Amino acid sequence: MAAIADRMSNVILQIFQELNYAQVTDSDDIVKVWLSQHNSPVGFLMDGCLEQPNERELKGIINPCTKIELAKVFLGKEEDIETAISIARRAQEEWCSQPKKRSRILYSIARNIQKHQRLITLVENITSCKPGHQVRDVDIPYLIRNLYHFAGWPLISTNLDDCWKPFEVTGIMIHKDLNSLSIIPWRMVEALAVGSSVVVLASPECYLSALLFAEVCISAGLPPGLLNVIASDELGFEKLSSSPNIEKLVFIGSTQMAKSIRKVSAGCGKDLSLHLCSRPVVIVFDSADQDSAIEGVIETMIINNGKTGVKVLLQESIFNKFHSKLKDRFKRLRVGSCMDKNVDSTLVTETASKEYLIKLVDAAQLEGAEIFQVHPVGDSGFPPTLISNVQTSSILTIKEFVPGPILILLPFRTPKEAIALANNSLSGLSASVWTEKISLALEVSRYLKVGTVWINSQNMLDAAAGFGGCRESGYSRTGGMEGLMEFMKPNWQISFNNGGQVDQKFGQASINKDLLPSFQPDETTFKLGVDHTYKLYYGGAQKRPDGNSSRAVYNSKGKVIAYVPDAGKKDVRNAVEASLKGQPSWEKRPGHSRAQILYYIAENMEQRKNAFVAQLEEMSGKTEEECLQEVDQCVSSLFTFASCCDKFGGTVQETQLYGMVITSQEAVGIIGIICPEECPLLAFVTLVASAIARGNSVIVVPNEKQPLAALDMYQVFDTSDVPPGVINILTGSQDHLARCLAEHQDIQSIWYYGCSPDGAAVVEHASSQNFKRTWVGSINMQMWYKPSEICVKLMKEACHNKTLWIPMGEIFAN
């Protein structure tokens, strides 16, 4: 007995010393029962019923951890997609008109998710290969919270009904690279909450989770036809993107696939939301609680099963100590099957991804990087990997997306260097900042080019707070009012649609007759006086065009009244360089300071009212009264948007966090604006004022036929203390300049409003290179005279939201 007691004591002592959990394998029996209720192959969910089509390609769904086939599914064809859209459109009209019903059904769906939480957890667990505790403790609670939150919006958002309306049918595409329950159903719920119907195309790898969610929705009382789910490949995504019968597209997945969708949907008159894979950044200062920061780093790496990699920036003074502690924490990571309840992470088992990750690590090792892996790379998969001593020029450092649990460490000396390293990326989804100095954390967060920043915390989400990225991480937000607004459009907005035809020759530089001297001698040709030479305006100065060419401007009677510069690609480059210098300091100015300059512009414009009226009369042939009305409205619009300078800064969100969650509305950056033909001066002033009010700089192309009044504005800007580079004016071919602006990598947004559908298609197609935001379409001319009604949309386009999470707990634990 004594020997047995000794052995038991040794075992207990060993357990306490190692602190390892035993393997606890979950059962997938309930998933098998659920699958058995569906005829194999699994069909499409359309109009509330499972449809099994004939003569469709089949795709097997494999459990990534066991390599065992779970089921086969049909892949949808174009005709299936169009049928689903038609069904959704029929169901939407009644759904849109019943806010109380929408609210109650969303509440019922939340209750039903709670009832079937175990089944949903296991299906997502098996198909995504995510550890069960991540799905159970993170994804499902967020989803339920999301449903409860948005169940209330239909009852209190009626104040938008007069100016905004929902898109009739929303298409949601779920790619295998980002199949997380923490994002996908959110988008469906937001669309349903505002009154839209939904067609979901899901890659086979995440089809079962989407199908189960839709079935739970229908069992909770969601009317048939409002939520339709089809398994699809990338060809199906492209078919949905080009369909003429859908208005709104949401894509969740890889950057590469998003570029294809942006190109296919260009010119089709669709609103596009993108949620793209992106590598998060973690910044750790020497004033941080290192143990907490290490747990944050580990959590960042294993979230979503480590599919995005992590870049960790460490202050040099703590680099070695932190590195050593992180290695020790890596040694205690539990890696294994997704069915083991106690694993921290599962292995990357997909052959293509595993081979790619091995090549990345081998290349870094040849460059001198130190590789640390607790589990060797083998047939079982690719394990979590820690890499240090990596060069800033290494492909591992500059890569936007690493499809595996690779964590790289980079040192920095100062906060400025940390910000520069963090922003040295084309993407910008999220970052976390670890320091006990709250002022340092807030200032660093302010200058990070990302959509979400967590301070001394990681991966917190809430339905009331927006989540999304910027730049090549997409430009969409899910959660909060900003999430709802993505599924609505202004009543006055008219979409351009040329059937998706992109003319590759559109806007190419060419000679036309307006560039040649005009020989039309009349009584005014030889009048005495000093010639008025118009120039381009950028960097706060008047500039001659690089091509040394001009184009004629005609009045309403067909007579040449002036020549204006004909700008080209080099002039766009020069204007962008001027904007890059001027925009950061302009954005830093307090809103009150920007407002004073806009008021100053209005004052100076009022002083020159008669000159502007005469200029408009000569160009357009309108009556003096009409021109006077347009100039007066310009002054009024300047006052309106001056008032917006310090009134759209952001809000404090009410979330479940014990702490502060702040949404700040930050400047987009450099905006290229192509002005419409109607209201040549008023549209110019309205668009410029709304953009610069929120700290952006603009490169604006006035109406090609009537640009003189806009060019005369640079004298007003010069005398109104507008900083150099904030407002830049280029004249010439709008088609050519629109193309040049859309193709420039340093321009963050294009407003192509009121011009041609063909030009809109080219702008949207070109924007796929760096995912710059685009706003294309047209409005009724009278709306330019109602700035208060278009103000919300203009402010939405001039800003992007950054969500800042600041936990508390110094006094109370929660």
Tab-separated table of N, CA, C and O in Angstrom, residues 322-387:
chain	number	residue	atom	x	y	z
A	322	PHE	N	11.634	39.285	-23.373
A	322	PHE	CA	10.315	38.932	-23.894
A	322	PHE	C	10.412	37.718	-24.814
A	322	PHE	O	9.567	36.813	-24.757
A	323	HIS	N	11.441	37.697	-25.645
A	323	HIS	CA	11.653	36.572	-26.566
A	323	HIS	C	11.796	35.273	-25.792
A	323	HIS	O	11.212	34.237	-26.143
A	324	SER	N	12.567	35.311	-24.704
A	324	SER	CA	12.785	34.112	-23.887
A	324	SER	C	11.478	33.648	-23.250
A	324	SER	O	11.155	32.451	-23.252
A	325	LYS	N	10.704	34.577	-22.715
A	325	LYS	CA	9.428	34.222	-22.102
A	325	LYS	C	8.454	33.659	-23.138
A	325	LYS	O	7.691	32.725	-22.852
A	326	LEU	N	8.489	34.238	-24.337
A	326	LEU	CA	7.586	33.781	-25.391
A	326	LEU	C	7.926	32.352	-25.818
A	326	LEU	O	7.032	31.540	-26.091
A	327	LYS	N	9.222	32.031	-25.865
A	327	LYS	CA	9.620	30.658	-26.169
A	327	LYS	C	9.076	29.689	-25.122
A	327	LYS	O	8.574	28.604	-25.455
A	328	ASP	N	9.197	30.084	-23.849
A	328	ASP	CA	8.679	29.224	-22.780
A	328	ASP	C	7.176	29.016	-22.931
A	328	ASP	O	6.659	27.914	-22.702
A	329	ARG	N	6.466	30.085	-23.327
A	329	ARG	CA	5.013	29.962	-23.508
A	329	ARG	C	4.694	29.081	-24.715
A	329	ARG	O	3.720	28.290	-24.674
A	330	PHE	N	5.504	29.150	-25.761
A	330	PHE	CA	5.321	28.280	-26.924
A	330	PHE	C	5.439	26.812	-26.522
A	330	PHE	O	4.712	25.958	-27.039
A	331	LYS	N	6.349	26.529	-25.613
A	331	LYS	CA	6.572	25.137	-25.198
A	331	LYS	C	5.349	24.554	-24.499
A	331	LYS	O	5.173	23.332	-24.461
A	332	ARG	N	4.508	25.427	-23.947
A	332	ARG	CA	3.321	24.940	-23.232
A	332	ARG	C	2.062	24.962	-24.095
A	332	ARG	O	0.970	24.681	-23.617
A	333	LEU	N	2.221	25.330	-25.373
A	333	LEU	CA	1.065	25.304	-26.266
A	333	LEU	C	0.628	23.867	-26.518
A	333	LEU	O	1.445	22.991	-26.817
A	334	ARG	N	-0.670	23.640	-26.422
A	334	ARG	CA	-1.205	22.324	-26.764
A	334	ARG	C	-1.691	22.371	-28.206
A	334	ARG	O	-2.572	23.160	-28.556
A	335	VAL	N	-1.090	21.548	-29.045
A	335	VAL	CA	-1.434	21.493	-30.461
A	335	VAL	C	-1.920	20.090	-30.775
A	335	VAL	O	-1.268	19.106	-30.413
A	336	GLY	N	-3.068	20.009	-31.436
A	336	GLY	CA	-3.587	18.683	-31.748
A	336	GLY	C	-4.834	18.733	-32.579
A	336	GLY	O	-5.058	19.677	-33.351
A	337	SER	N	-5.701	17.741	-32.398
A	337	SER	CA	-6.913	17.609	-33.198
A	337	SER	C	-7.941	18.660	-32.802
A	337	SER	O	-8.041	19.047	-31.634
A	338	CYS	N	-8.714	19.082	-33.763
A	338	CYS	CA	-9.762	20.066	-33.466
A	338	CYS	C	-10.844	19.472	-32.569
A	338	CYS	O	-11.611	20.217	-31.948
A	339	MET	N	-10.917	18.171	-32.478
A	339	MET	CA	-11.924	17.537	-31.637
A	339	MET	C	-11.479	17.414	-30.190
A	339	MET	O	-12.260	17.003	-29.329
A	340	ASP	N	-10.216	17.744	-29.909
A	340	ASP	CA	-9.716	17.733	-28.531
A	340	ASP	C	-10.140	19.035	-27.863
A	340	ASP	O	-9.773	20.131	-28.299
A	341	LYS	N	-10.899	18.943	-26.790
A	341	LYS	CA	-11.424	20.129	-26.120
A	341	LYS	C	-10.334	20.985	-25.488
A	341	LYS	O	-10.566	22.148	-25.185
A	342	ASN	N	-9.160	20.425	-25.267
A	342	ASN	CA	-8.136	21.124	-24.499
A	342	ASN	C	-6.967	21.640	-25.337
A	342	ASN	O	-5.960	22.072	-24.781
A	343	VAL	N	-7.072	21.613	-26.666
A	343	VAL	CA	-5.966	22.121	-27.477
A	343	VAL	C	-6.068	23.638	-27.612
A	343	VAL	O	-7.155	24.221	-27.600
A	344	ASP	N	-4.909	24.277	-27.730
A	344	ASP	CA	-4.862	25.716	-27.994
A	344	ASP	C	-4.972	25.998	-29.487
A	344	ASP	O	-5.554	27.001	-29.901
A	345	SER	N	-4.362	25.135	-30.291
A	345	SER	CA	-4.328	25.355	-31.728
A	345	SER	C	-4.263	24.017	-32.437
A	345	SER	O	-3.799	23.018	-31.869
A	346	THR	N	-4.734	23.990	-33.671
A	346	THR	CA	-4.606	22.798	-34.502
A	346	THR	C	-3.544	23.047	-35.554
A	346	THR	O	-3.115	24.177	-35.781
A	347	LEU	N	-3.110	22.026	-36.202
A	347	LEU	CA	-2.062	22.131	-37.212
A	347	LEU	C	-2.652	22.504	-38.565
A	347	LEU	O	-3.768	22.102	-38.900
A	348	VAL	N	-1.899	23.291	-39.350
A	348	VAL	CA	-2.290	23.570	-40.729
A	348	VAL	C	-2.036	22.319	-41.549
A	348	VAL	O	-0.891	21.874	-41.695
A	349	THR	N	-3.101	21.717	-42.055
A	349	THR	CA	-2.969	20.429	-42.733
A	349	THR	C	-3.186	20.499	-44.237
A	349	THR	O	-2.865	19.546	-44.935
A	350	GLU	N	-3.741	21.568	-44.735
A	350	GLU	CA	-3.966	21.685	-46.177
A	350	GLU	C	-2.623	21.667	-46.901
A	350	GLU	O	-1.723	22.450	-46.597
A	351	THR	N	-2.471	20.789	-47.851
A	351	THR	CA	-1.176	20.546	-48.489
A	351	THR	C	-0.571	21.798	-49.104
A	351	THR	O	0.591	22.122	-48.873
A	352	ALA	N	-1.361	22.531	-49.867
A	352	ALA	CA	-0.835	23.721	-50.545
A	352	ALA	C	-0.361	24.757	-49.542
A	352	ALA	O	0.721	25.347	-49.681
A	353	SER	N	-1.149	24.995	-48.507
A	353	SER	CA	-0.775	25.984	-47.490
A	353	SER	C	0.464	25.536	-46.733
A	353	SER	O	1.364	26.343	-46.456
A	354	LYS	N	0.522	24.255	-46.407
A	354	LYS	CA	1.666	23.749	-45.644
A	354	LYS	C	2.955	23.882	-46.447
A	354	LYS	O	3.982	24.343	-45.915
A	355	GLU	N	2.906	23.545	-47.719
A	355	GLU	CA	4.110	23.662	-48.559
A	355	GLU	C	4.545	25.115	-48.708
A	355	GLU	O	5.742	25.427	-48.691
A	356	TYR	N	3.569	26.013	-48.834
A	356	TYR	CA	3.888	27.438	-48.969
A	356	TYR	C	4.539	27.970	-47.693
A	356	TYR	O	5.523	28.722	-47.743
A	357	LEU	N	4.013	27.571	-46.540
A	357	LEU	CA	4.571	28.020	-45.260
A	357	LEU	C	5.996	27.495	-45.073
A	357	LEU	O	6.872	28.210	-44.568
A	358	ILE	N	6.233	26.277	-45.474
A	358	ILE	CA	7.587	25.698	-45.369
A	358	ILE	C	8.566	26.493	-46.218
A	358	ILE	O	9.690	26.792	-45.791
A	359	LYS	N	8.141	26.887	-47.423
A	359	LYS	CA	9.019	27.685	-48.288
A	359	LYS	C	9.332	29.037	-47.667
A	359	LYS	O	10.478	29.511	-47.713
A	360	LEU	N	8.324	29.674	-47.055
A	360	LEU	CA	8.544	30.974	-46.405
A	360	LEU	C	9.550	30.858	-45.269
A	360	LEU	O	10.461	31.683	-45.128
A	361	VAL	N	9.386	29.833	-44.450
A	361	VAL	CA	10.283	29.648	-43.300
A	361	VAL	C	11.697	29.302	-43.764
A	361	VAL	O	12.682	29.828	-43.233
A	362	ASP	N	11.814	28.464	-44.769
A	362	ASP	CA	13.146	28.101	-45.285
A	362	ASP	C	13.854	29.327	-45.861
A	362	ASP	O	15.064	29.514	-45.664
A	363	ALA	N	13.105	30.180	-46.576
A	363	ALA	CA	13.701	31.394	-47.144
A	363	ALA	C	14.182	32.327	-46.044
A	363	ALA	O	15.263	32.921	-46.135
A	364	ALA	N	13.391	32.463	-44.971
A	364	ALA	CA	13.796	33.318	-43.850
A	364	ALA	C	15.034	32.762	-43.163
A	364	ALA	O	15.929	33.506	-42.741
A	365	GLN	N	15.121	31.448	-43.059
A	365	GLN	CA	16.274	30.822	-42.403
A	365	GLN	C	17.547	31.051	-43.205
A	365	GLN	O	18.623	31.291	-42.641
A	366	LEU	N	17.434	31.008	-44.527
A	366	LEU	CA	18.598	31.276	-45.371
A	366	LEU	C	19.071	32.726	-45.214
A	366	LEU	O	20.259	33.026	-45.407
A	367	GLU	N	18.171	33.623	-44.848
A	367	GLU	CA	18.524	35.025	-44.635
A	367	GLU	C	19.070	35.280	-43.240
A	367	GLU	O	19.388	36.414	-42.886
A	368	GLY	N	19.141	34.236	-42.409
A	368	GLY	CA	19.715	34.381	-41.073
A	368	GLY	C	18.721	34.422	-39.944
A	368	GLY	O	19.099	34.669	-38.788
A	369	ALA	N	17.445	34.197	-40.225
A	369	ALA	CA	16.431	34.251	-39.175
A	369	ALA	C	16.532	33.036	-38.260
A	369	ALA	O	16.962	31.950	-38.663
A	370	GLU	N	16.134	33.233	-37.014
A	370	GLU	CA	16.115	32.144	-36.028
A	370	GLU	C	14.706	31.567	-35.975
A	370	GLU	O	13.739	32.290	-35.750
A	371	ILE	N	14.585	30.259	-36.174
A	371	ILE	CA	13.285	29.584	-36.226
A	371	ILE	C	13.096	28.756	-34.961
A	371	ILE	O	13.995	28.018	-34.551
A	372	PHE	N	11.923	28.897	-34.335
A	372	PHE	CA	11.627	28.121	-33.133
A	372	PHE	C	10.275	27.437	-33.306
A	372	PHE	O	9.245	28.089	-33.473
A	373	GLN	N	10.298	26.103	-33.285
A	373	GLN	CA	9.083	25.301	-33.381
A	373	GLN	C	9.141	24.194	-32.340
A	373	GLN	O	10.104	23.424	-32.296
A	374	VAL	N	8.138	24.136	-31.495
A	374	VAL	CA	8.093	23.082	-30.489
A	374	VAL	C	7.763	21.747	-31.136
A	374	VAL	O	8.331	20.709	-30.801
A	375	HIS	N	6.861	21.775	-32.099
A	375	HIS	CA	6.459	20.560	-32.803
A	375	HIS	C	7.073	20.592	-34.199
A	375	HIS	O	6.965	21.588	-34.909
A	376	PRO	N	7.730	19.538	-34.625
A	376	PRO	CA	8.352	19.531	-35.949
A	376	PRO	C	7.310	19.493	-37.066
A	376	PRO	O	6.180	19.035	-36.871
A	377	VAL	N	7.709	19.994	-38.234
A	377	VAL	CA	6.837	19.906	-39.406
A	377	VAL	C	6.844	18.465	-39.895
A	377	VAL	O	7.899	17.878	-40.115
A	378	GLY	N	5.664	17.908	-40.026
A	378	GLY	CA	5.586	16.528	-40.482
A	378	GLY	C	4.332	16.296	-41.276
A	378	GLY	O	3.665	17.224	-41.716
A	379	ASP	N	3.997	15.020	-41.442
A	379	ASP	CA	2.802	14.676	-42.198
A	379	ASP	C	1.533	15.188	-41.514
A	379	ASP	O	0.516	15.424	-42.162
A	380	SER	N	1.613	15.356	-40.180
A	380	SER	CA	0.429	15.786	-39.438
A	380	SER	C	0.059	17.235	-39.714
A	380	SER	O	-1.083	17.638	-39.557
A	381	GLY	N	1.043	18.073	-40.114
A	381	GLY	CA	0.715	19.460	-40.428
A	381	GLY	C	1.807	20.432	-40.040
A	381	GLY	O	2.884	20.054	-39.555
A	382	PHE	N	1.519	21.720	-40.248
A	382	PHE	CA	2.474	22.787	-39.945
A	382	PHE	C	2.138	23.384	-38.582
A	382	PHE	O	1.014	23.844	-38.362
A	383	PRO	N	3.095	23.441	-37.656
A	383	PRO	CA	2.811	23.870	-36.286
A	383	PRO	C	2.986	25.376	-36.098
A	383	PRO	O	3.539	26.061	-36.964
A	384	PRO	N	2.572	25.944	-34.948
A	384	PRO	CA	2.897	27.329	-34.603
A	384	PRO	C	4.406	27.548	-34.616
A	384	PRO	O	5.169	26.710	-34.123
A	385	THR	N	4.829	28.672	-35.207
A	385	THR	CA	6.260	28.927	-35.446
A	385	THR	C	6.614	30.341	-35.003
A	385	THR	O	5.913	31.298	-35.330
A	386	LEU	N	7.722	30.445	-34.259
A	386	LEU	CA	8.222	31.735	-33.781
A	386	LEU	C	9.515	32.066	-34.523
A	386	LEU	O	10.452	31.274	-34.536
A	387	ILE	N	9.567	33.242	-35.156
A	387	ILE	CA	10.727	33.621	-35.969
A	387	ILE	C	11.256	34.966	-35.480
A	387	ILE	O	10.514	35.944	-35.377
